[in-house]
CSV table of C-alpha atoms in Angstrom, one decimal:
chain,number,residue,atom,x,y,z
A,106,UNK,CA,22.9,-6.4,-12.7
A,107,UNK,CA,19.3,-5.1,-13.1
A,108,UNK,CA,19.0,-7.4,-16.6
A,109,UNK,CA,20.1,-10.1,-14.6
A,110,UNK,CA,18.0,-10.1,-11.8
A,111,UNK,CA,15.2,-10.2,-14.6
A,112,UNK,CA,16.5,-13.0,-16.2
A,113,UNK,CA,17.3,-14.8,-12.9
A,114,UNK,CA,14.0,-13.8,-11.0
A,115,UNK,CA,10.7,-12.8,-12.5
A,116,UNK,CA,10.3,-11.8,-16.1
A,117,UNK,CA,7.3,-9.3,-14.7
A,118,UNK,CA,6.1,-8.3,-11.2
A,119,UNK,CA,3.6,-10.4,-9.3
A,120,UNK,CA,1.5,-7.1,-8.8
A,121,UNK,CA,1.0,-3.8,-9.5
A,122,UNK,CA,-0.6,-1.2,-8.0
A,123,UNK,CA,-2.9,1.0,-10.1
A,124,UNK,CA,-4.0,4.6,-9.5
A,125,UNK,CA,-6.6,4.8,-11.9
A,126,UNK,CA,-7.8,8.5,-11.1
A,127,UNK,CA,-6.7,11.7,-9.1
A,128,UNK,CA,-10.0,12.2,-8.7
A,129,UNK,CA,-11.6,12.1,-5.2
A,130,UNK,CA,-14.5,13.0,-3.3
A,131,UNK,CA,-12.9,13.2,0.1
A,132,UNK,CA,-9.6,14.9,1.2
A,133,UNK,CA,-7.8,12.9,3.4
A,134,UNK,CA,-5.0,14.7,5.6
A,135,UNK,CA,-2.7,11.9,5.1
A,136,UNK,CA,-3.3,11.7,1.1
A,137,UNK,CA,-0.5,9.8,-0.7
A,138,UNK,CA,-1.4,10.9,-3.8
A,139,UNK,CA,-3.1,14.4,-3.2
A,140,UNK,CA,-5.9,13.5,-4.6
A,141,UNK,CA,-8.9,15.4,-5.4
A,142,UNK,CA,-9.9,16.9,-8.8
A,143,UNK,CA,-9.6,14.3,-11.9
A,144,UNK,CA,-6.5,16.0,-13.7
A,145,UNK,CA,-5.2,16.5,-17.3
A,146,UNK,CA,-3.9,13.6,-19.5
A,147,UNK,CA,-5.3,10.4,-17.3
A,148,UNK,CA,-5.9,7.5,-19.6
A,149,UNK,CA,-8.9,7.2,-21.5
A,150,UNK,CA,-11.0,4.1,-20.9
A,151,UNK,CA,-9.7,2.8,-24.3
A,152,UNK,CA,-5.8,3.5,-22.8
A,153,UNK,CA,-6.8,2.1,-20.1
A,154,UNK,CA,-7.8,-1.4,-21.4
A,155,UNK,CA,-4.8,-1.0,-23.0
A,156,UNK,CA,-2.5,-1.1,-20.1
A,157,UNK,CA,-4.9,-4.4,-19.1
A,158,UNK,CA,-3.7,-6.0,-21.9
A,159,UNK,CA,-0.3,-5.4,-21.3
A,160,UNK,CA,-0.2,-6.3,-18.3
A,161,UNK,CA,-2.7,-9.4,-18.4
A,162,UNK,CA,-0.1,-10.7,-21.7
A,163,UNK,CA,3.1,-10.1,-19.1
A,164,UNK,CA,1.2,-13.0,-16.4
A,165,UNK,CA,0.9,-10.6,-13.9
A,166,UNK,CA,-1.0,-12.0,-11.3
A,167,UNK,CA,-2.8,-9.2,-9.5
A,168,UNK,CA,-3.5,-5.1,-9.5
A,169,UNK,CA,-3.8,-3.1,-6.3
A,170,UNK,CA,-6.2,-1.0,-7.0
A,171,UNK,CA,-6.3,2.9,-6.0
A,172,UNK,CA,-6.4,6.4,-6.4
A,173,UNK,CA,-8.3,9.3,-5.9
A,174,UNK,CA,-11.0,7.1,-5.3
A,175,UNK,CA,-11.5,4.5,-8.3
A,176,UNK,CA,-15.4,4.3,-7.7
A,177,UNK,CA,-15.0,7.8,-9.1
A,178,UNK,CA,-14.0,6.9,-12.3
A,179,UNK,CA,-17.4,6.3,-14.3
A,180,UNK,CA,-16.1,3.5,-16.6
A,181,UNK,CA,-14.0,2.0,-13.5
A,182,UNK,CA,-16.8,-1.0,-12.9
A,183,UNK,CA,-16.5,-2.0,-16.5
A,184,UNK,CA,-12.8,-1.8,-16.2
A,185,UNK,CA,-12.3,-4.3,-13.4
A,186,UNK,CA,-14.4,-6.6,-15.8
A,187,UNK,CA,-12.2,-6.5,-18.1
A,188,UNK,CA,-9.4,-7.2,-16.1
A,189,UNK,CA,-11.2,-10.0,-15.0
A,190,UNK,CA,-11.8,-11.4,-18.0
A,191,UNK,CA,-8.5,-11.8,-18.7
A,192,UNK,CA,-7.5,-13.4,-15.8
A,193,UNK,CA,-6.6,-10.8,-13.4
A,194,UNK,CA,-7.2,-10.5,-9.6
A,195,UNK,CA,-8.1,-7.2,-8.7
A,196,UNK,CA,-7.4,-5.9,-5.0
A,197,UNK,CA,-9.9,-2.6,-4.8
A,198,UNK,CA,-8.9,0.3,-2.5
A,199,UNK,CA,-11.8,2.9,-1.9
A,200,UNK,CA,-12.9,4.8,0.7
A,201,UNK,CA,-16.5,3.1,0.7
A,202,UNK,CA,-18.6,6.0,0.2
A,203,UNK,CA,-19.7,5.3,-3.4
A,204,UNK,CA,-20.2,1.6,-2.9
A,205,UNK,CA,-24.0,1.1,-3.3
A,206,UNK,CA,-26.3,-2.4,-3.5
A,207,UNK,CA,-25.4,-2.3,-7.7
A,208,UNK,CA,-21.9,-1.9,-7.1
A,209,UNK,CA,-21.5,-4.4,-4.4
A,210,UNK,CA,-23.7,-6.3,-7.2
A,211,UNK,CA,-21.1,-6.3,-10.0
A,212,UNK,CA,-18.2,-6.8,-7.4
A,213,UNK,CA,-19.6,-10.2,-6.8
A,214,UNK,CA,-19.2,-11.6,-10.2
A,215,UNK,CA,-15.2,-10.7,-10.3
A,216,UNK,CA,-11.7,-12.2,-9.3
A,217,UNK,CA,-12.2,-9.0,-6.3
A,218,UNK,CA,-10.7,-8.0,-2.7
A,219,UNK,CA,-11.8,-5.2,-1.4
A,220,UNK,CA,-10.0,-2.5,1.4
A,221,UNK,CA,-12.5,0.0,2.7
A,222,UNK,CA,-10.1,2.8,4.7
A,223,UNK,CA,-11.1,4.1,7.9
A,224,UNK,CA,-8.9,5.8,10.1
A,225,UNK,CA,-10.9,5.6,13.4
A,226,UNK,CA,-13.3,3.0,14.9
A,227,UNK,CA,-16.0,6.2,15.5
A,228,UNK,CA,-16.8,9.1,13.6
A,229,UNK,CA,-14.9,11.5,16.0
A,230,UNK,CA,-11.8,10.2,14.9
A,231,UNK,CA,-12.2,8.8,11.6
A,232,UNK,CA,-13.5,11.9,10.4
A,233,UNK,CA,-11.0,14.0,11.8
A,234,UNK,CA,-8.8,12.6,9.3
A,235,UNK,CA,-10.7,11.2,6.7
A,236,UNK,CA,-13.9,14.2,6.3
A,237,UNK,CA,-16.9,14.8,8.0
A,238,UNK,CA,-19.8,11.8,7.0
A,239,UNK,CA,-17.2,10.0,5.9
A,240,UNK,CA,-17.0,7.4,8.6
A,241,UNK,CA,-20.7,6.6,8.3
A,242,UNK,CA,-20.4,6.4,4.8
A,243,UNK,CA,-17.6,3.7,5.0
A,244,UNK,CA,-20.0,1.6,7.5
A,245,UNK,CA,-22.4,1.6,4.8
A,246,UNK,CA,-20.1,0.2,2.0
A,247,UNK,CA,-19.1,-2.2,4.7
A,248,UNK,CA,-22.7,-3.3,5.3
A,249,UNK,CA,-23.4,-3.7,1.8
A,250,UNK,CA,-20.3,-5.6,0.9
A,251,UNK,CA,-20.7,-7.9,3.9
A,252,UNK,CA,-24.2,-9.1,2.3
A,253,UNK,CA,-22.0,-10.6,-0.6
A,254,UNK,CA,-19.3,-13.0,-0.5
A,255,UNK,CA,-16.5,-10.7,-1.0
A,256,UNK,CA,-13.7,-10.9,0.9
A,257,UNK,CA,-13.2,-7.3,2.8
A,258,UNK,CA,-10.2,-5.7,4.8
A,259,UNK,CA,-10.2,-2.5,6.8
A,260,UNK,CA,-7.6,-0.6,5.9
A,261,UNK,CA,-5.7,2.0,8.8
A,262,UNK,CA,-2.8,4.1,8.3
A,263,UNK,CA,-1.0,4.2,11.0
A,264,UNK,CA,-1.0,8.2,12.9
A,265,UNK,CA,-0.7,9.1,16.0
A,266,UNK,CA,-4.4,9.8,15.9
A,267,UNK,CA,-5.3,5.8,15.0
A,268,UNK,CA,-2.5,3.9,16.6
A,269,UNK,CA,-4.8,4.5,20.0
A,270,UNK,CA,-7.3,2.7,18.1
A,271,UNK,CA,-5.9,-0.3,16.9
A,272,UNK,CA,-8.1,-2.7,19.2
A,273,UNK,CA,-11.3,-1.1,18.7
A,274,UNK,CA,-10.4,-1.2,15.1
A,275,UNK,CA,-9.8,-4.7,15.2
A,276,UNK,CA,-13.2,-5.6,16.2
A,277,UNK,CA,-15.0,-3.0,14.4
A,278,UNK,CA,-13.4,-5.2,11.6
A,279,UNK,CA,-14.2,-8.2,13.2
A,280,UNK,CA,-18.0,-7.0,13.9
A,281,UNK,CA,-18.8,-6.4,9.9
A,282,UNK,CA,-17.0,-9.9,8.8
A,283,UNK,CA,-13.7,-7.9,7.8
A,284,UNK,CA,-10.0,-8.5,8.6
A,285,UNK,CA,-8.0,-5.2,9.8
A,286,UNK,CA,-5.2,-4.5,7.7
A,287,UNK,CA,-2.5,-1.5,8.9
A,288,UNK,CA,-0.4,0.4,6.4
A,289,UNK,CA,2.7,2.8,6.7
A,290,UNK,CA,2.0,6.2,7.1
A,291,UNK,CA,4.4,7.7,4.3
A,292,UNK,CA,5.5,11.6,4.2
A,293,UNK,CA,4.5,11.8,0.2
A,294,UNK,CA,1.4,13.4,-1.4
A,295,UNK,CA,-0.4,15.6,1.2
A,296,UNK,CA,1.2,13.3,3.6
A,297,UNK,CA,4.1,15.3,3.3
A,298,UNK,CA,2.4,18.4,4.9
A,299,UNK,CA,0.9,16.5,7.6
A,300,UNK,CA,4.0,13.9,8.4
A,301,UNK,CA,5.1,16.0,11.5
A,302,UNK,CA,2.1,16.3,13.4
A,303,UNK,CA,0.3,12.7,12.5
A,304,UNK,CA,3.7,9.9,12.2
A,305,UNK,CA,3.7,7.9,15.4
A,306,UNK,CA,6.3,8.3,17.9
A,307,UNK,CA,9.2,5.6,18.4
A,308,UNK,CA,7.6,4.7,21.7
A,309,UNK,CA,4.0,4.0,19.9
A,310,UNK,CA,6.2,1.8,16.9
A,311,UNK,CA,7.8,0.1,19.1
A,312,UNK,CA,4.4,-0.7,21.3
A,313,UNK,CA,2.7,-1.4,17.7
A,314,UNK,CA,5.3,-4.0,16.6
A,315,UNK,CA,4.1,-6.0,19.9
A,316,UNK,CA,0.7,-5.2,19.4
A,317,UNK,CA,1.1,-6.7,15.9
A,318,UNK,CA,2.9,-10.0,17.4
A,319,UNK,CA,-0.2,-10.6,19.6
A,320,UNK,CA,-2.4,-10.2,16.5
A,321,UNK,CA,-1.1,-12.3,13.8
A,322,UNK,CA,-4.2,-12.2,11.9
A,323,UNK,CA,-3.7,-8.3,10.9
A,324,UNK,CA,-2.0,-8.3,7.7
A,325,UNK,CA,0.2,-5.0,6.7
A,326,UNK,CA,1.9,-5.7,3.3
A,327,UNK,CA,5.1,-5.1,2.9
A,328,UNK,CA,4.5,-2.0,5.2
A,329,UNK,CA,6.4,-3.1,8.7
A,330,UNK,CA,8.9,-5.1,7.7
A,331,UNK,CA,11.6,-3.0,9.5
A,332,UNK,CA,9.2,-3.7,12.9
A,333,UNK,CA,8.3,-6.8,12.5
A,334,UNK,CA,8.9,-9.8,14.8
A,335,UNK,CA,10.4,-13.1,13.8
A,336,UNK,CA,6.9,-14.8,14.4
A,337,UNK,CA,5.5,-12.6,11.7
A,338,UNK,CA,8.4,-13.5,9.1
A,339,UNK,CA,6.3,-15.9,7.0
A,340,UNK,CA,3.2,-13.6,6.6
A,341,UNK,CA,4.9,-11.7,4.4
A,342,UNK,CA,8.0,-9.6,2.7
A,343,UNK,CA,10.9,-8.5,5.2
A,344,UNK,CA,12.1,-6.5,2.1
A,345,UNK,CA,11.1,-3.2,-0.1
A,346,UNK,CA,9.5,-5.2,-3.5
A,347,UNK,CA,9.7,-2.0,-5.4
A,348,UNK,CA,11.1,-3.5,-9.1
A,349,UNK,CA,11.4,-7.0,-8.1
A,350,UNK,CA,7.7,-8.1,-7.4
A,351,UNK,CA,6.1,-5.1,-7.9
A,352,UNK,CA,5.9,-1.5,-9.3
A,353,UNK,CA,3.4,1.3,-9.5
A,354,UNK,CA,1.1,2.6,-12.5
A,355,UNK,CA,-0.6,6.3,-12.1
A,356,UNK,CA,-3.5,7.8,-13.4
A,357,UNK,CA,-1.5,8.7,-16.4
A,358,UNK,CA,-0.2,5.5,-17.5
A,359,UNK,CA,3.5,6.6,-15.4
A,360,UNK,CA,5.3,3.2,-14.3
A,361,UNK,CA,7.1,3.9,-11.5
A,362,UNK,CA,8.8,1.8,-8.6
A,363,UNK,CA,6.4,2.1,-5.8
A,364,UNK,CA,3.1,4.3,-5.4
A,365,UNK,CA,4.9,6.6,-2.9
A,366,UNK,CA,7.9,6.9,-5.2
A,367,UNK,CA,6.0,9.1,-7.9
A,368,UNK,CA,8.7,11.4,-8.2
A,369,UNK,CA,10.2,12.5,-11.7
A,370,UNK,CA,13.2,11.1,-10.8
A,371,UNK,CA,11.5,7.7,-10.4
A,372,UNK,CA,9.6,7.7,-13.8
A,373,UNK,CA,10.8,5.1,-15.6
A,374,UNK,CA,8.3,4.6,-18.6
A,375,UNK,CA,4.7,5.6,-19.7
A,376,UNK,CA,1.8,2.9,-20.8
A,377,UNK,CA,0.3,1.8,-23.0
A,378,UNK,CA,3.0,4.3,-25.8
A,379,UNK,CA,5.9,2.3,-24.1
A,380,UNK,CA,6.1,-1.7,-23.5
A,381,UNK,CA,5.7,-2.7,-20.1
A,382,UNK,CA,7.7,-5.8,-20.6
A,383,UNK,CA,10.1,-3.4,-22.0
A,384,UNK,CA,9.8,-1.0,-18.6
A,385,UNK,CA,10.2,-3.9,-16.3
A,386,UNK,CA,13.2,-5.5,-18.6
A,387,UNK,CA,15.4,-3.0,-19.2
A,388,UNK,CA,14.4,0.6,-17.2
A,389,UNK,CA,17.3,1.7,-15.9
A,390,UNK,CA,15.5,3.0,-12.7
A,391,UNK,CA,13.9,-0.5,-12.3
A,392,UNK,CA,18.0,-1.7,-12.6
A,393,UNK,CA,18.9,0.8,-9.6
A,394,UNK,CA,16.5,-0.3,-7.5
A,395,UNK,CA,17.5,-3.7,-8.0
A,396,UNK,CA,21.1,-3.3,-7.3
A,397,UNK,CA,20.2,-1.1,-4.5
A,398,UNK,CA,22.3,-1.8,-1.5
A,399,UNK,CA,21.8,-0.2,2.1
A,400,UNK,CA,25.6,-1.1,3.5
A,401,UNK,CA,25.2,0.5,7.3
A,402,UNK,CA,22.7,-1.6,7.7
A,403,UNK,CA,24.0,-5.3,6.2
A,404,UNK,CA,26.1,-5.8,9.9
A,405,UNK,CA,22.7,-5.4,11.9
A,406,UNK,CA,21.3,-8.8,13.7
A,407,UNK,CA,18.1,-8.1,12.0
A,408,UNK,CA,19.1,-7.3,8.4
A,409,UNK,CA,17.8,-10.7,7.4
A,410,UNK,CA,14.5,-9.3,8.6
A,411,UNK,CA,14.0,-6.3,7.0
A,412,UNK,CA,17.3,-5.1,4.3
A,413,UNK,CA,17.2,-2.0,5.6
A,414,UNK,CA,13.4,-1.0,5.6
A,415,UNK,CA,11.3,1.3,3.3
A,416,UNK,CA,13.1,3.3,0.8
A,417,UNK,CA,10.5,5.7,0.0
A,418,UNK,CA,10.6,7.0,3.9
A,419,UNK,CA,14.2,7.2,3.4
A,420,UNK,CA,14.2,9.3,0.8
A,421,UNK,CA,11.1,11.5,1.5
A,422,UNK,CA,12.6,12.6,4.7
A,423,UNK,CA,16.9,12.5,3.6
A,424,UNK,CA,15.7,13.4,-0.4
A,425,UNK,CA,18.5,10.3,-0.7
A,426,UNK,CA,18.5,6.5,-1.4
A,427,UNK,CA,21.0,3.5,0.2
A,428,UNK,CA,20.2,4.8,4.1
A,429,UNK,CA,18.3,3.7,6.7
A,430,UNK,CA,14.3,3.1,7.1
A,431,UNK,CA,14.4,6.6,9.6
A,432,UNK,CA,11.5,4.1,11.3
A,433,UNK,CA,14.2,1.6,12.0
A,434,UNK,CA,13.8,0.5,15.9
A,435,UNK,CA,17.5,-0.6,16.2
A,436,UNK,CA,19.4,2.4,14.0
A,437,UNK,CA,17.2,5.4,14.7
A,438,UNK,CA,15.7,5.7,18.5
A,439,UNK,CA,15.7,6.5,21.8
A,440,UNK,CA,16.6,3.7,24.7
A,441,UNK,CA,12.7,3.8,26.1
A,442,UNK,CA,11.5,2.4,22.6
A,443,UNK,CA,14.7,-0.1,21.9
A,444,UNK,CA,14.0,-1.4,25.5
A,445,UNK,CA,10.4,-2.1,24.9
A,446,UNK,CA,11.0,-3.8,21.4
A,447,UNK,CA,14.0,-6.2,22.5
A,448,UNK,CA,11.2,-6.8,25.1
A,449,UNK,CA,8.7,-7.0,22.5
A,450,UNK,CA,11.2,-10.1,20.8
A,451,UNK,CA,12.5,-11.7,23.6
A,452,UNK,CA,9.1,-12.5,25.0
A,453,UNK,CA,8.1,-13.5,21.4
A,454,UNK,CA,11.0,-15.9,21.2
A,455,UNK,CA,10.5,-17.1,24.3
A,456,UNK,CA,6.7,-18.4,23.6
A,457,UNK,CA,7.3,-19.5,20.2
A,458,UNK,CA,10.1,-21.6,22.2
C-alpha cells in the first residue's frame, strides 16, 4: 500500500525539513535535537549541494530549515543560495543571535521565511529556557530583519513556562512586524529529559486550544491538530504528514519521517549515496507510515479532525506506534479539561453559526 499511495498521491513530499548542523551556540532545555557541538560525519558543503539537487530535481517545493543553529554553519548563507537558485523556498529556523545587518542583507535577495524562537516575551523567561543574553539577542535579529522585507514568525514551544505567555507573546510579535507561531513541545532530543517538568498540563491544552480559536492568525503547523477547533480546520493539516507531504533530512544526510522521529528504527535512507526519489518511492519505513492506522481512535466524533494525533508523542512516551496522541483532549484526560474544551467547541460552533 505504501507504493500505492506514491503512485496515487505525490511522487515527492511538498517539504522537508532540513537539519543542516548539530552545531549550536545556545542549549536550549527543550532541544529536539540535542544540539550543541558540530559532530562527526555531517555533509560537506559539496554533499550538501548534493542533496539540493536531489531534492530541487524531485519538485519539492520548500525546506524547513533547522538545526543546531544553521547560521552556525559557515557555508550555510551560500547554501540557501543555492537552493534558491534552483527554485526552492527556504523556511529558516534560528535562534536569532547570529543574524547581523550582512546576513539580514543576503536573506533579502532569496525565496526566504524566517522563525526566530523565543520562548518568553522578557528575558526572565525566555532565558530560563533558552540561555542567558539570549532573549536580547533574538530582539536584535528581530530588529534587523524587520528593516528588510522578509517575512518573520516568532516561534514558541509550548511549556508550562510559555503557555502563561501566549498574549504578551502575541504582541511582542505583533510589535516587531512578526506573526506568532506555536509549536508542540515533543519529549525527543533533550526534550526528553525535560518533558516532565516543562509539557503543559491538560487544563492549560485545553485553555490553549480556545486561546488558539480566538486567535486565528497564529499559525502552528501541523503541531495541534489533535486540539484544534473546527474553525481552525482550513489553516492547516488535521493529520501527522510524516511520509506523505513531508519527511525529515539530518545533519548527516539521514532521511527520516519526521524531525522528532530520528530514531534508528526510523532511518529509512542516507543522501546524497542513496536516491531520494528512491527513499520516498519505495522505503519500507516511508510504506509503514503510510499504511499506519490508529483503530481506537477511527469511532471518535473528531477523528476527521485529527486521525489520531502526533505519532512521534505516541511513541516517545509508549516506545510504540498505532495509539493515541497521549495529548488527545477526548481519549486521555481528566473531566475539568474535557469540560472546558466541549466548552471551548460549542461556543465556537455557536459563533461561527
Amino acid at each position: 500500500m505504501g507504493n500505492q499511495y506514491v503512485e496515487m498521491g505525490l511522487s515527492a513530499p511538498v517539504n522537508a525539513t532540513w537539519e543542516v548542523t548539530f552545531k549550536c551556540n545556545l542549549s536550549c532545555i527543550h532541544c529536539l535535537s540535542d544540539s550543541g557541538r558540530k559532530r562527526p560525519g555531517e555533509l560537506t558543503t559539496a554533499e550538501c549541494r548534493q542533496v539540493i539537487d536531489q531534492l530541487a530535481g524531485q519538485k519539492v517545493f520548500q525546506f524547513n530549515i533547522g538545526g543546531g543553529e544553521p547560521f552556525a554553519r559557515p557555508d550555510f548563507p551560500d547554501l540557501m543560495e543555492y537552493a534558491h537558485e534552483k527554485g526552492m523556498v527556504t523556511c529558516i529556523s534560528t535562534n536569532g543571535t547570529l543574524i547581523d545587518r550582512d546576513i539580514a542583507r543576503r536573506l533579502d535577495k532569496g525565496l526566504v521565511y524566517i522563525q526566530v524562537s523565543l520562548d518568553g516575551a522578557a528575558p526572565e523567561s525566555n532565558d530560563a529556557i533558552r540561555g542567558q543574553g539570549s532573549f536580547k539577542a533574538a530582539m536584535k535579529a528581530l530588529d534587523h530583519l524587520h528593516s528588510r522585507s522578509i517575512e518573520v514568525s516568532i516561534n514558541t514551544v509550548l511549556t508550562r513556562l510559555s503557555f502563561p505567555e501566549l498574549d504578551k507573546l502575541h504582541d511582542l510579535a505583533a510589535s516587531v512586524g512578526a506573526k506568532l507561531r506555536v509549536s508542540r513541545f515533543r519529549p525527543s532530543g533533550r526534550g526528553k529529559a525535560s518533558w516532565s517538568d516543562l509539557n503543559v498540563s491538560q487544563d492549560q491544552m485545553a485553555d490553549f486550544s480556545g486561546w488558539l480559536s480566538q486567535h486565528l492568525g497564529v499559525s502552528t503547523g501541523d503541531s495541534f491538530f489533535s486540539v484544534t477547533t473546527e474553525e481552525r480546520r482550513s489553516l492547516g493539516l488535521n493529520m501527522c504528514g510524516a511520509c506523505k507531504l513531508t519527511c525529515c533530512v539530518s545533519p548527516k544526510g539521514e532521511v527520516y519521517p519526521c524531525a522528532f522521529l530520528q530514531d534508528p528504527d526510523f532511518l529509512a535512507g542516507k543522501l546524497p549515496r542513496d536516491r531520494f526519489g528512491d527513499i520516498w518511492r519505495d522505503s519500507p519505513v516511508f510504506a509503514s507510515f503510510r499504511e499506519l492506522e490508529i483503530k481506537s481512535c477511527e469511532s471518535c466524533h473528531r477523528f476527521d479532525l485529527c486521525h489520531g494525533g502526533c505519532p512521534a508523542i505516541a511513541f516517545h512516551t509508549q516506545r510504540k506506534l498505532g495509539v493515541p496522541d497521549p495529548g488527545c483532549l477526548v481519549n486521555c484526560v481528566t473531566v475539568k479539561s474535557m469540560e472546558k474544551f466541549e466548552k471551548h467547541v460549542a461556543k465556537t460552533a455557536m459563533a461561527a453559526g
